[in-house]
Coordinates of C-alpha atoms in Angstrom, one line a residue:
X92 CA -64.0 -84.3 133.4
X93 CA -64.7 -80.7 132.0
X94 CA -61.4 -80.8 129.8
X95 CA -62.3 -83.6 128.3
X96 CA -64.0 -81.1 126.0
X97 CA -60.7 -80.0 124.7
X98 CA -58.5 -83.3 125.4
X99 CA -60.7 -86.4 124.6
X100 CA -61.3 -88.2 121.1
X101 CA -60.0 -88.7 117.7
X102 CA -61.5 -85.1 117.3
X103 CA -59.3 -83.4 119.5
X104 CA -55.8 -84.4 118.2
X105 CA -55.3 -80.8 117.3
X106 CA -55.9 -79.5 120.7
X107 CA -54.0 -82.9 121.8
X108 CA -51.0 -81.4 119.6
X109 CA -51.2 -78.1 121.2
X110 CA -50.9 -79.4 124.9
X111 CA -47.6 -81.4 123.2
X112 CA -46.6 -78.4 122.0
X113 CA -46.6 -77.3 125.9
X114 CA -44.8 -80.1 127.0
X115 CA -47.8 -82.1 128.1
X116 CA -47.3 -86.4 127.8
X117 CA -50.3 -88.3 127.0
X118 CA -50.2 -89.8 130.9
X119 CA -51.4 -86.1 131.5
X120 CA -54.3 -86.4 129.5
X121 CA -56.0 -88.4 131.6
X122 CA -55.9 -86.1 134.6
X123 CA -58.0 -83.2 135.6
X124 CA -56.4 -79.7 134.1
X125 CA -56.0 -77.2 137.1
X126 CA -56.2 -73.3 136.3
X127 CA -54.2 -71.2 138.3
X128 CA -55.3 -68.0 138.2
X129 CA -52.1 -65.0 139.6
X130 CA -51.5 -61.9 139.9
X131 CA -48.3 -61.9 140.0
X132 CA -46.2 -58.6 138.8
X133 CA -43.2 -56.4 139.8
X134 CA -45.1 -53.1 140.3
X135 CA -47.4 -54.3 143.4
X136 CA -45.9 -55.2 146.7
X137 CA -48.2 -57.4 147.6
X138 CA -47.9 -59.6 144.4
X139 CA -44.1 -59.4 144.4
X140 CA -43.9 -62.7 145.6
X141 CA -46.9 -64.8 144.2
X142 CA -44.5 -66.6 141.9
X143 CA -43.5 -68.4 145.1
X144 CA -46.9 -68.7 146.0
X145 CA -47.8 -70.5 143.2
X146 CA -45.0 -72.5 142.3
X147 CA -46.2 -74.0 146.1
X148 CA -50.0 -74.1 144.3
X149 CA -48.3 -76.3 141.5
X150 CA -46.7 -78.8 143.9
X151 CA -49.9 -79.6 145.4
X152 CA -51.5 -80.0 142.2
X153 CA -49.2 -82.5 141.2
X154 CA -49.0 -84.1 144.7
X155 CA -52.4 -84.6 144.3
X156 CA -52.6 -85.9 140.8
X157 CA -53.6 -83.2 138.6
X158 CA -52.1 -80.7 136.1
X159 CA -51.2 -77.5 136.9
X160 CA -51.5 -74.3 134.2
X161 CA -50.7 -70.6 135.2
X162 CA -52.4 -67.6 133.6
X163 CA -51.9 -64.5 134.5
X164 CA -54.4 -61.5 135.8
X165 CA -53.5 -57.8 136.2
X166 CA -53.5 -55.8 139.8
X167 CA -54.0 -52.2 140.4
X168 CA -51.3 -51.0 143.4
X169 CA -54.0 -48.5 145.2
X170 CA -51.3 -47.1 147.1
X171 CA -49.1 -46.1 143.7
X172 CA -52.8 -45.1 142.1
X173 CA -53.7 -43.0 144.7
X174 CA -54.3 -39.1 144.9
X175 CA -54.0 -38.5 140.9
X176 CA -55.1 -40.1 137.6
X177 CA -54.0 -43.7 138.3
X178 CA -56.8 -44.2 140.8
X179 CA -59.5 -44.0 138.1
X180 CA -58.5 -46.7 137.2
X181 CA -58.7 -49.2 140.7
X182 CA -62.1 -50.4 140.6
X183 CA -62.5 -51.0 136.9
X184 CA -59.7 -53.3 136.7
X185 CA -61.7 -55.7 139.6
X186 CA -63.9 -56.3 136.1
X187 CA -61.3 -56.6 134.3
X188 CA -60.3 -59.6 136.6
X189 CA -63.1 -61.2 136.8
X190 CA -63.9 -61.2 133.1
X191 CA -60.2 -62.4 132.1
X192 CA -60.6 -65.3 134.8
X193 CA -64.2 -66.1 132.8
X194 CA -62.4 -66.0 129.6
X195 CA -58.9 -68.1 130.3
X196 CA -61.3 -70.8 132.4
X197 CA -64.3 -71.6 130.1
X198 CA -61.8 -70.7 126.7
X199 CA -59.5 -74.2 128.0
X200 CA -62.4 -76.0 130.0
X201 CA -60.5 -76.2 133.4
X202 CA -62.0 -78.8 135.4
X203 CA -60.8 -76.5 138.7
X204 CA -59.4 -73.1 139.6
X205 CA -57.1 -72.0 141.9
X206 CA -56.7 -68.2 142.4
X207 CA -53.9 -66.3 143.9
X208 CA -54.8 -62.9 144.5
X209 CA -53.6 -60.4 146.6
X210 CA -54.8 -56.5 147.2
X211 CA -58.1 -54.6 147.0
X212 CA -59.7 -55.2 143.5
X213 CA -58.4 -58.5 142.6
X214 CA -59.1 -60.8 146.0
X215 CA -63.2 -59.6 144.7
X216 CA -62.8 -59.6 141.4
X217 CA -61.1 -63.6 141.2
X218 CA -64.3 -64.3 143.9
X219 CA -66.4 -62.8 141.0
X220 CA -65.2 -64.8 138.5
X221 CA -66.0 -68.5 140.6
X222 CA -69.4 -67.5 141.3
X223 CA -69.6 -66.4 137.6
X224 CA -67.7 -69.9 136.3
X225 CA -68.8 -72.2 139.1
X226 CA -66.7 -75.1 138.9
X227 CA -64.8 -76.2 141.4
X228 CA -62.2 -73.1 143.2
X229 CA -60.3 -72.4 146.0
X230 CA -58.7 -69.3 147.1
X231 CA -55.0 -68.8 148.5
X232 CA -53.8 -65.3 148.6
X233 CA -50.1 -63.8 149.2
X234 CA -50.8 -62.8 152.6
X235 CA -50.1 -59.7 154.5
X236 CA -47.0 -57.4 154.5
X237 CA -45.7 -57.1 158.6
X238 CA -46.0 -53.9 160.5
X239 CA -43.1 -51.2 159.9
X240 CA -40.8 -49.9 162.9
X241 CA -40.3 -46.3 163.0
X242 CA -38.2 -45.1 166.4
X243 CA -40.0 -47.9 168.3
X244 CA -43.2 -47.0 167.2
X245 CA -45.4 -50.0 164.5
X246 CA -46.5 -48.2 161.3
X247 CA -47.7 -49.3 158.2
X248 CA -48.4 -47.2 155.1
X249 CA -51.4 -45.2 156.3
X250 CA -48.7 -43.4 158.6
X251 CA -46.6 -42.3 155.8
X252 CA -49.8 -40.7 154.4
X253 CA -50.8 -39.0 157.5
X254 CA -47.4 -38.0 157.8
X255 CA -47.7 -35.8 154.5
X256 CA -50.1 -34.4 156.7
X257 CA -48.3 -33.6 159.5
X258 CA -45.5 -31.9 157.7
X259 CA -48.1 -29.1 156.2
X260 CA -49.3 -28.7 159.6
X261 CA -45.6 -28.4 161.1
X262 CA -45.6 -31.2 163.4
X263 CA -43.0 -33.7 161.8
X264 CA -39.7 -32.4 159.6
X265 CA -39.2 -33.6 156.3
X266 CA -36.5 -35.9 157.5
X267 CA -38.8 -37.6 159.8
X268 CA -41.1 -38.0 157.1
X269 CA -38.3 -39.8 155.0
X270 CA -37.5 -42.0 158.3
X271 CA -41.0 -43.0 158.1
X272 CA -40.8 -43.4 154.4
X273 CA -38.1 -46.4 154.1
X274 CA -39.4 -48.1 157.5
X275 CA -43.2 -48.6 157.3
X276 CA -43.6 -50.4 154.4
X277 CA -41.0 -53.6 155.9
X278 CA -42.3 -56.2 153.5
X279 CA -43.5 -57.9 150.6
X280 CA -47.7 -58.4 151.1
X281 CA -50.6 -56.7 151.2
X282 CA -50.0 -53.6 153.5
X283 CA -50.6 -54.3 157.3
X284 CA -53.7 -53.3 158.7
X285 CA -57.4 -54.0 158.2
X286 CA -57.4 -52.4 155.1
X287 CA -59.1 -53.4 151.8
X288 CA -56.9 -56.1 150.9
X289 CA -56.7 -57.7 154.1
X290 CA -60.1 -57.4 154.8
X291 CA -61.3 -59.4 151.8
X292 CA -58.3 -62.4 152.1
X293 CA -60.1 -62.6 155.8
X294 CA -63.6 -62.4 154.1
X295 CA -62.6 -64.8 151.7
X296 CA -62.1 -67.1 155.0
X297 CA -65.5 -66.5 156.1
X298 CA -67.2 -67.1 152.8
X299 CA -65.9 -70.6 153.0
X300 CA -63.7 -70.0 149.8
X301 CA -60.4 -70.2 151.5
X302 CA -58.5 -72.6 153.8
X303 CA -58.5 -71.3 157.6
X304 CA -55.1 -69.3 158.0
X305 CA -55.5 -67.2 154.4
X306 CA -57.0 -64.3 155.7
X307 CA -53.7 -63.6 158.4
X308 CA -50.7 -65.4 157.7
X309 CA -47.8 -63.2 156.8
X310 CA -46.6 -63.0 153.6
X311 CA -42.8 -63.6 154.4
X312 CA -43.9 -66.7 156.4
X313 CA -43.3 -70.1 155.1
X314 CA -46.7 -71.2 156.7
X315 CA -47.9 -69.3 153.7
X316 CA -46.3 -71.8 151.6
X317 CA -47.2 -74.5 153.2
X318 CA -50.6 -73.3 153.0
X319 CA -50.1 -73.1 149.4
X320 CA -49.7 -76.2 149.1
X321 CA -52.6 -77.8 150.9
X322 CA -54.7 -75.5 148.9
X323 CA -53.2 -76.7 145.8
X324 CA -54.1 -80.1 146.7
X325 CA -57.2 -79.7 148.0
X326 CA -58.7 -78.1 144.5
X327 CA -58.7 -82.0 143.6
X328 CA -60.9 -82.8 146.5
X329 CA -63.4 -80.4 145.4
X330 CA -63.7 -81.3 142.0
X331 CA -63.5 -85.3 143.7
X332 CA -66.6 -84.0 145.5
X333 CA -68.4 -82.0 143.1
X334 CA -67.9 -79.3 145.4
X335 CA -68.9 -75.7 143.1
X336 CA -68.9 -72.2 144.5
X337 CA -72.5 -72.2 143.9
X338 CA -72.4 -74.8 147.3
X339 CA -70.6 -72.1 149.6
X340 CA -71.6 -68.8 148.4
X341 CA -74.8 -68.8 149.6
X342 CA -76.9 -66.4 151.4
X343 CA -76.2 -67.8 154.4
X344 CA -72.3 -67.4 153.7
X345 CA -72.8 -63.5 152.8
X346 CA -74.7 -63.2 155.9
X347 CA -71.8 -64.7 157.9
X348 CA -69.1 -62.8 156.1
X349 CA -71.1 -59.5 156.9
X350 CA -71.1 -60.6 160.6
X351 CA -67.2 -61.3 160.5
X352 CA -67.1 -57.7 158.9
X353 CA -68.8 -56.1 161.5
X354 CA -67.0 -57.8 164.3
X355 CA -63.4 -57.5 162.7
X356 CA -64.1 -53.4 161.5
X357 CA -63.5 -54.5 158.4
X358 CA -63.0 -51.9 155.4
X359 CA -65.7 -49.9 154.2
X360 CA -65.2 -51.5 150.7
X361 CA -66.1 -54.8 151.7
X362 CA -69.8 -53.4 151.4
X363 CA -68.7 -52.5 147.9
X364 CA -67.0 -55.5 147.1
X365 CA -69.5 -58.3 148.9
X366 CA -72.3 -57.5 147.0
X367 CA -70.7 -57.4 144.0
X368 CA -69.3 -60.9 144.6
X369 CA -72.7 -61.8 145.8
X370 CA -74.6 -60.4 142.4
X371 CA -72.1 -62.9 140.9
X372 CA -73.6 -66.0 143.4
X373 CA -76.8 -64.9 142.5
X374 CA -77.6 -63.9 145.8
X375 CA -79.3 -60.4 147.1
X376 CA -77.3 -58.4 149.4
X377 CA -78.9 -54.8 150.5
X378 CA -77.5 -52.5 152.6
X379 CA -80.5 -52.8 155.4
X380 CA -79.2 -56.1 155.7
X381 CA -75.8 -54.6 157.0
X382 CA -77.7 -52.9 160.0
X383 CA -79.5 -55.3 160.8
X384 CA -76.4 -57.5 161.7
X385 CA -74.6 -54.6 163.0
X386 CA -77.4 -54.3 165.7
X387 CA -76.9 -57.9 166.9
X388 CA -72.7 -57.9 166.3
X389 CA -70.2 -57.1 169.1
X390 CA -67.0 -55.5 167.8
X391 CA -64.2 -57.8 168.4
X392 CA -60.9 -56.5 166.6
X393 CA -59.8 -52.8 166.5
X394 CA -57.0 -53.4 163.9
X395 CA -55.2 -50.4 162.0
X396 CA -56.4 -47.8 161.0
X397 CA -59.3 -47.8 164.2
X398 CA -56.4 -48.8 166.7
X399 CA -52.6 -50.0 167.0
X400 CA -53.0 -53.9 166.0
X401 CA -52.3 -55.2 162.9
X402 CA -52.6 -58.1 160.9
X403 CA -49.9 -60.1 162.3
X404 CA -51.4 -59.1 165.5
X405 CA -54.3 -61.0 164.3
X406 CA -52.8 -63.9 163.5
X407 CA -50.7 -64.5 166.9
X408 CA -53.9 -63.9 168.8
X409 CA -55.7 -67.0 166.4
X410 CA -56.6 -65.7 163.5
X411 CA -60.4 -65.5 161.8
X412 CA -60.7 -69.2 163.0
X413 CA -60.3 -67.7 166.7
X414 CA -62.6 -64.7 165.8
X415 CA -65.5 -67.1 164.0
X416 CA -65.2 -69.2 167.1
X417 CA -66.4 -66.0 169.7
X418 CA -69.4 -65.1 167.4
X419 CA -70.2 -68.7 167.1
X420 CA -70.8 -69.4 171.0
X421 CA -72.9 -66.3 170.5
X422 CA -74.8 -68.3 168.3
X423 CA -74.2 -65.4 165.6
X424 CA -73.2 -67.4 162.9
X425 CA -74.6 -69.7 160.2
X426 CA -72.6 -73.0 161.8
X427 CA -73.6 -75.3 158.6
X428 CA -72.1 -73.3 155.6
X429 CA -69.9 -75.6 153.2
X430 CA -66.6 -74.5 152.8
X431 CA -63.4 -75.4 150.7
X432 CA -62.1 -78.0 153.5
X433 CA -64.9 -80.1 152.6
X434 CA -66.0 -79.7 156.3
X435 CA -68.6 -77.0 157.4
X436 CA -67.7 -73.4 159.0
X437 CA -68.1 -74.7 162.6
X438 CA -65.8 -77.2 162.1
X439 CA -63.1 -75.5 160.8
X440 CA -63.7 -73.1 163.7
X441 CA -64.7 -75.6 166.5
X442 CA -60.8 -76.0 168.3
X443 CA -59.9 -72.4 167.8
X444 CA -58.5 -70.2 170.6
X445 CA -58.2 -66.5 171.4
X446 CA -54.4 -66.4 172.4
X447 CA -54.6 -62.6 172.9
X448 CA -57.7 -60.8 174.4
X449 CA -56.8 -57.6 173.5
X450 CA -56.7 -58.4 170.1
X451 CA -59.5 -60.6 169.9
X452 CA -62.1 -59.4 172.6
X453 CA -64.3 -61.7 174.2
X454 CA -68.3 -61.2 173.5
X455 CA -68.7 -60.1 177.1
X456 CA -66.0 -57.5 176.7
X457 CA -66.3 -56.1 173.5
X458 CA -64.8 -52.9 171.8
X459 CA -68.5 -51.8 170.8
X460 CA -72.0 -53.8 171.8
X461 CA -72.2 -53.3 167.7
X462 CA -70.6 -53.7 164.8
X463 CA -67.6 -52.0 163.4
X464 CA -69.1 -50.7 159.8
X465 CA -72.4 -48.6 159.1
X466 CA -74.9 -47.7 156.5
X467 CA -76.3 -44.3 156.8
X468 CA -79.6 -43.2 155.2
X469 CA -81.2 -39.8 154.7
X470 CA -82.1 -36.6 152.9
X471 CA -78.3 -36.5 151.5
X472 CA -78.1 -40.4 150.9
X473 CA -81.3 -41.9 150.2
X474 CA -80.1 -45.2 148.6
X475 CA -77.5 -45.2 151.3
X476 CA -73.7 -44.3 152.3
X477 CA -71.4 -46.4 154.3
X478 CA -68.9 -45.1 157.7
X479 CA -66.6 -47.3 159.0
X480 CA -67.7 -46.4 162.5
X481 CA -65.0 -48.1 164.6
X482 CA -62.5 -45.6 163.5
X483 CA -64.9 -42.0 164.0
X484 CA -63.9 -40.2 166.9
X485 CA -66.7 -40.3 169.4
X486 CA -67.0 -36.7 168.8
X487 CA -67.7 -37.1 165.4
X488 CA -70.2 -39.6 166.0
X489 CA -72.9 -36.8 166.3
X490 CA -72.4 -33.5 164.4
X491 CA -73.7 -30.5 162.5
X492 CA -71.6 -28.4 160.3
X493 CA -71.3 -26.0 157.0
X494 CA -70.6 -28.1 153.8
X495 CA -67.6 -27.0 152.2
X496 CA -68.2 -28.5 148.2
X497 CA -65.3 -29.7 145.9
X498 CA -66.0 -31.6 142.2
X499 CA -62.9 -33.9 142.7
X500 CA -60.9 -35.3 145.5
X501 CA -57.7 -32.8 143.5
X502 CA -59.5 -29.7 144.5
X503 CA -60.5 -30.8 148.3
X504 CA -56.5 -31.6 148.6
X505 CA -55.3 -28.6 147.6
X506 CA -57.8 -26.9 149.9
X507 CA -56.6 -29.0 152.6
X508 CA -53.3 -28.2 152.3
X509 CA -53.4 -24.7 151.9
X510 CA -55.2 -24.5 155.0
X511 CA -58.5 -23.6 154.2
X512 CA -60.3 -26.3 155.7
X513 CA -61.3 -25.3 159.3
X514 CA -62.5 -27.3 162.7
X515 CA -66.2 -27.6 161.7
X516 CA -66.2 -28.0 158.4
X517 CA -68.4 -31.0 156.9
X518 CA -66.4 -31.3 153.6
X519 CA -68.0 -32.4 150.4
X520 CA -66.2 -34.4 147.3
X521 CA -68.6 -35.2 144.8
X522 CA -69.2 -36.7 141.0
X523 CA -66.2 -39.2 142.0
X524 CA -68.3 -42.1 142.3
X525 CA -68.6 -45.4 140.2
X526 CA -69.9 -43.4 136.7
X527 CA -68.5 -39.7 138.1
X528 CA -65.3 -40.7 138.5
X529 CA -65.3 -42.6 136.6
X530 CA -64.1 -45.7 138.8
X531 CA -65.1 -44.3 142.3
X532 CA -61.2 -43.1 143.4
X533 CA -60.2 -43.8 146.9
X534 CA -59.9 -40.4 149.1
X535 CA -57.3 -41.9 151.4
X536 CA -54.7 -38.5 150.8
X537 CA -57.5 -36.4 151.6
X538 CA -58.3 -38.2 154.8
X539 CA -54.8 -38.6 156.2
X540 CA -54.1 -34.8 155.2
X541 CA -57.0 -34.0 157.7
X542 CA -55.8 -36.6 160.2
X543 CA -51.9 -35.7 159.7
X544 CA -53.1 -32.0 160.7
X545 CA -55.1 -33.1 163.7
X546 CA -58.0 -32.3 162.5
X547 CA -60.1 -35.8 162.4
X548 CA -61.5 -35.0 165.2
X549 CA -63.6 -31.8 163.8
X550 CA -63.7 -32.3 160.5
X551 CA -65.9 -34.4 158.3
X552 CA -65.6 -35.5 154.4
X553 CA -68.5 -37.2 152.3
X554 CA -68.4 -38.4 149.1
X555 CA -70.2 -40.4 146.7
X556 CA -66.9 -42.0 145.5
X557 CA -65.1 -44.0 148.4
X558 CA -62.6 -43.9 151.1
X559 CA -59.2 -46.3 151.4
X560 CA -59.7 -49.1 153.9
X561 CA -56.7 -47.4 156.2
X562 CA -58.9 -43.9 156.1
X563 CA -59.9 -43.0 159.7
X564 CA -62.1 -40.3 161.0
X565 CA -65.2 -39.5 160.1
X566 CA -65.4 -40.2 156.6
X567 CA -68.4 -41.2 154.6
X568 CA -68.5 -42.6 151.1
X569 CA -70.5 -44.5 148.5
X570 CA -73.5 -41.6 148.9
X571 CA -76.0 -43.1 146.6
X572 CA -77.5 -42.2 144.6
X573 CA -74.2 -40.2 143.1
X574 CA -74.1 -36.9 142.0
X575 CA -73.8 -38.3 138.3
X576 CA -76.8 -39.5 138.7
X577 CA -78.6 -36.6 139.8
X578 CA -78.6 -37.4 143.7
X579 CA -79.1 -34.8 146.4
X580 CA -75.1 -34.3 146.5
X581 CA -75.1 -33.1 143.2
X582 CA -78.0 -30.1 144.9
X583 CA -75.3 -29.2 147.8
X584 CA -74.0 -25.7 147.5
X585 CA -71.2 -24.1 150.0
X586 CA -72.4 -23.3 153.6
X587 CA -75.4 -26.2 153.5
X588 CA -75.8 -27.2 156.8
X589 CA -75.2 -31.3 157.2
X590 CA -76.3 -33.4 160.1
X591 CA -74.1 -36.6 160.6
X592 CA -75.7 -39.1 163.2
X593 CA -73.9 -42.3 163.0
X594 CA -75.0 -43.8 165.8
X595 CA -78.7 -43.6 164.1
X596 CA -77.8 -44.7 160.9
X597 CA -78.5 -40.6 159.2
X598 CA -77.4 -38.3 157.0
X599 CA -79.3 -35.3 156.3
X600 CA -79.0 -31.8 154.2
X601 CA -80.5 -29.3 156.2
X602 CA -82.1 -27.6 153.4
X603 CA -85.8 -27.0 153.2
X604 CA -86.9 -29.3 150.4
X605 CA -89.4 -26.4 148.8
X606 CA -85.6 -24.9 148.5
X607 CA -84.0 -27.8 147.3
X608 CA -86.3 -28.7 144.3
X609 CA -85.9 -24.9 143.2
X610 CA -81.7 -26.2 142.6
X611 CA -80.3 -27.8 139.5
X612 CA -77.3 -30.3 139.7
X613 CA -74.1 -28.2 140.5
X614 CA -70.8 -29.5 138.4
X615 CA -70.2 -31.9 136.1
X616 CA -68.5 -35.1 135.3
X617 CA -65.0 -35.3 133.7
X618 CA -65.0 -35.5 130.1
X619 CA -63.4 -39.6 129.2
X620 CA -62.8 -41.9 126.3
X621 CA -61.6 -45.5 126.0
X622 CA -62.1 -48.0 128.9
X623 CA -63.3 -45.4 131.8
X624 CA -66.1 -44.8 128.8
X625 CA -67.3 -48.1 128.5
X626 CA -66.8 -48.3 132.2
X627 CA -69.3 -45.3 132.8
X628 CA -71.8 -46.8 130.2
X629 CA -72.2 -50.3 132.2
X630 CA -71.2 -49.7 135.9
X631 CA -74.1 -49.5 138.5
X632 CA -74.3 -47.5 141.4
X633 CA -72.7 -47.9 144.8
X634 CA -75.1 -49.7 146.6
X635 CA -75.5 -52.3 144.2
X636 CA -71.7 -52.9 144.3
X637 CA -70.5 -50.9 141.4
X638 CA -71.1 -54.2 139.1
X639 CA -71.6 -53.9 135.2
X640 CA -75.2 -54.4 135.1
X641 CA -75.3 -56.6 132.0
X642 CA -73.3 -59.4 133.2
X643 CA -76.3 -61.0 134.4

């Protein structure tokens, strides 16, 4: 076994007397030492409960004959982080994550790792951190957080920040707002729709490195325990079986994660985050690549934000298993991929049944003949920017309009909400991406302002930082190369004209380019010290998944 390296010999009484010190007994020696990686904290909703979770983790383990130890990871709240300071700081803290997972696993040779995430940066970053370690791992995350009840109508956080909007505009009171306020957010879990979180605990299904049922099972359900413990037990059937992340997170796997992403409508920041995880594997995954499956990918699911379903939704209707099943008689997927059962995708799949067609659409009757994400190129974004199509009005799909430029996402909000943003407008956030930020912020206040005040429809934002996974409308982010790094953003000055043609795959400044290499960069990046610093010195651009370029 791996600990043997810090249990085994005359040698190791020291460490021997340190275990004792824990309340280990020698009969414990003998048995394979289990890390158990959480999240758990008091400030993030969806984490509230992983002490649950994991106690269930550590009654498999021991079900199962091995030793369970807890460490613990941080989590950013996006939603408490969003729309000021606090958001800088989202995306560094996924390698912050992974590194501590690197550290607390190789430090005290665990011979396995079980990781209970939950939310946007640390479902990746713990994914980062197998592929990095690669010895046997398994995923089991909190879950999702039900659907809210406002006056008979579902909600879920994204409707309290559109409702922020909707008061500015004078369509909802403030007391309605507060009514909304204390009934959307119902539960513990990761919030309910199709958001970041959510997105990767499905993904995370797909990849192979989590037992079928993680991606959908609510948080408050006891299912979720009992999942728990399965997954606690089956961590010593991997390391039985020699079975390493390196075996399931392969290129086949990415390929059939970025399927289920485009037939699911998965957040934009999966193409953030499944690279990054992918750079990890050692595995190349390029935004063409994204395209091309889009082409071939019928959209299945049209979950919150792009419609009314949510997660639980998902799960009555039969869950990724029931999703993975369609594309598979489509002969979409890569049927052979090893997963954490032991057993390969297909079979985990095989049985499963859509129980809802509305939720899950057949492959004759899909949503869209294509999938639910795109990567747009052009003279704006020649490395590449990413839309998360299914939820663009089909009158955004196709349109021209005057760029209206903003340095931060502060200064575009304000705009917004004093009302100087008009029906037209292609609105421009720049230097907020992975080193401009730094930490590439989320823009989700500035995109439920616009939808709040009915103005999705007409309006446009771009960025070269990124957009929440419950932004809808037509909202581009990750333009590569950033405006930090000298990209064509940076060269975009008020009244530009910007062609948007999603359907195409473009995204275009109308500018001559004889005019254009007359410009200098425009702006400049916020002045920063401590970890955003080091942060800005190592990160990479977008399109290579924002990942600290000297971890390889």
């Amino acid at each position: 076994m791996r600990s043997d390296a810090a249990k085994k010999g005359v040698e190791r009484a020291p460490h021997r007397s340190l275990f004792k010190a824990l309340g280990f007994i020698d009969e414990e020696m003998n048995k394979p030492l289990i890390g158990i990686a959480s999240s758990y904290s008091e400030i993030v909703p969806g984490h509230t409960h992983l002490d649950k979770v994991v106690q269930a983790v550590k009654d498999g383990i021991r079900m199962a004959g091995g030793v369970p130890v807890v460490f613990g990871t941080i989590g950013v709240c996006d939603g408490i982080a969003m729309n000021h300071k606090g958001m800088s700081y989202s995306l560094p803290s996924r390698q912050i994550i992974a590194d501590s997972v690197e550290l607390m696993a190789n430090a005290h040779a665990f011979d396995g790792l079980v990781l209970v995430p939950n939310c946007d940066k640390v479902v990746p970053g713990m994914l980062m951190a197998a592929a990095r370690v690669n010895i046997p791992s398994i995923v089991i995350s909190g879950g999702a957080m039900l659907a809210g009840k406002t006056n008979g109508k579902t909600t879920d956080l994204n409707s309290v920040f559109e409702g922020v909007g909707a008061v500015t505009a004078g369509n909802m009171t403030e007391e309605e707002l507060y009514e909304l306020e204390n009934s959307a957010c119902p539960t513990c879990g990761s919030c309910s729709g199709m958001f970041t979180a959510n997105s990767m605990n499905c993904l995370s299904e797909v990849l192979g490195m989590a037992l079928p049922g993680n991606g959908t099972i609510p948080a408050v359900y006891t299912e979720r325990i009992r999942l728990a413990k399965k997954a606690g037990m089956q961590i010593l059937e991997l390391i039985k079986n020699d079975i390493k992340p390196s075996d399931i997170l392969t290129e086949k796997a990415f390929a059939n994660a970025v399927t289920a992403d485009m037939a699911l409508g998965c957040s934009t920041n999966s193409l953030l985050h499944l690279p990054a995880i992918a750079f990890e594997a050692g595995v190349e995954l390029n935004l063409d690549m994204v395209n091309h499956i889009s082409k071939k990918t019928p959209h299945l699911c049209k979950l919150a934000p792009a419609g009314n379903h949510h997660i639980e939704d998902l799960y009555f209707a039969g869950g990724i298993s029931a999703v993975l099943n369609q594309l598979a008689c489509k002969g979409l997927l890569n049927n052979d991929c090893l997963t954490v059962t032991g057993k390969s995708l297909y079979e985990n799949v095989k049985d499963a049944k859509v129980k809802n067609p509305e939720v899950i659409r057949d492959t004759t009757n899909p949503y869209s003949q294509t999938g639910g994400l795109a990567v747009l190129r052009g003279s704006l974004a020649p490395d590449g920017a990413v839309v998360k199509k299914a939820a663009v009005a089909p009158e955004m799909m196709k349109h021209t309009g005057p760029a209206r430029v903003f340095d931060s996402e502060e200064e575009v909000s304000a705009a917004i909400l004093g009302n100087k943003i008009t029906h037209g407008d292609v609105v421009v956030i720049r230097y907020e991406g992975p080193k401009g930020g730094p930490g590439m912020k989320e823009m989700l206040a500035p995109t439920s302002l616009i939808a709040g005040m009915g103005l999705d429809k007409t309006v446009a934002l771009i960025t070269d930082g990124r957009f929440s996974g419950a932004t809808r409308g037509a909202s581009i982010g990750h333009v590569s190369p950033e405006a930090a790094e000298g990209g064509p953003i940076a060269l975009v000055r008020e009244g530009d004209l910007i062609e948007i043609d999603i359907e195409n795959n473009k995204l275009n400044l109308l500018v001559d380019p004889e005019e254009l290499a007359k410009r200098k960069p425009e702006g400049k990046m916020k002045e920063v010290k401590g970890y955003l610093k080091a942060y800005r010195d190592g990160v990479s651009s977008a399109d290579k998944g924002a990942v600290f370029k000297n971890t390889k």
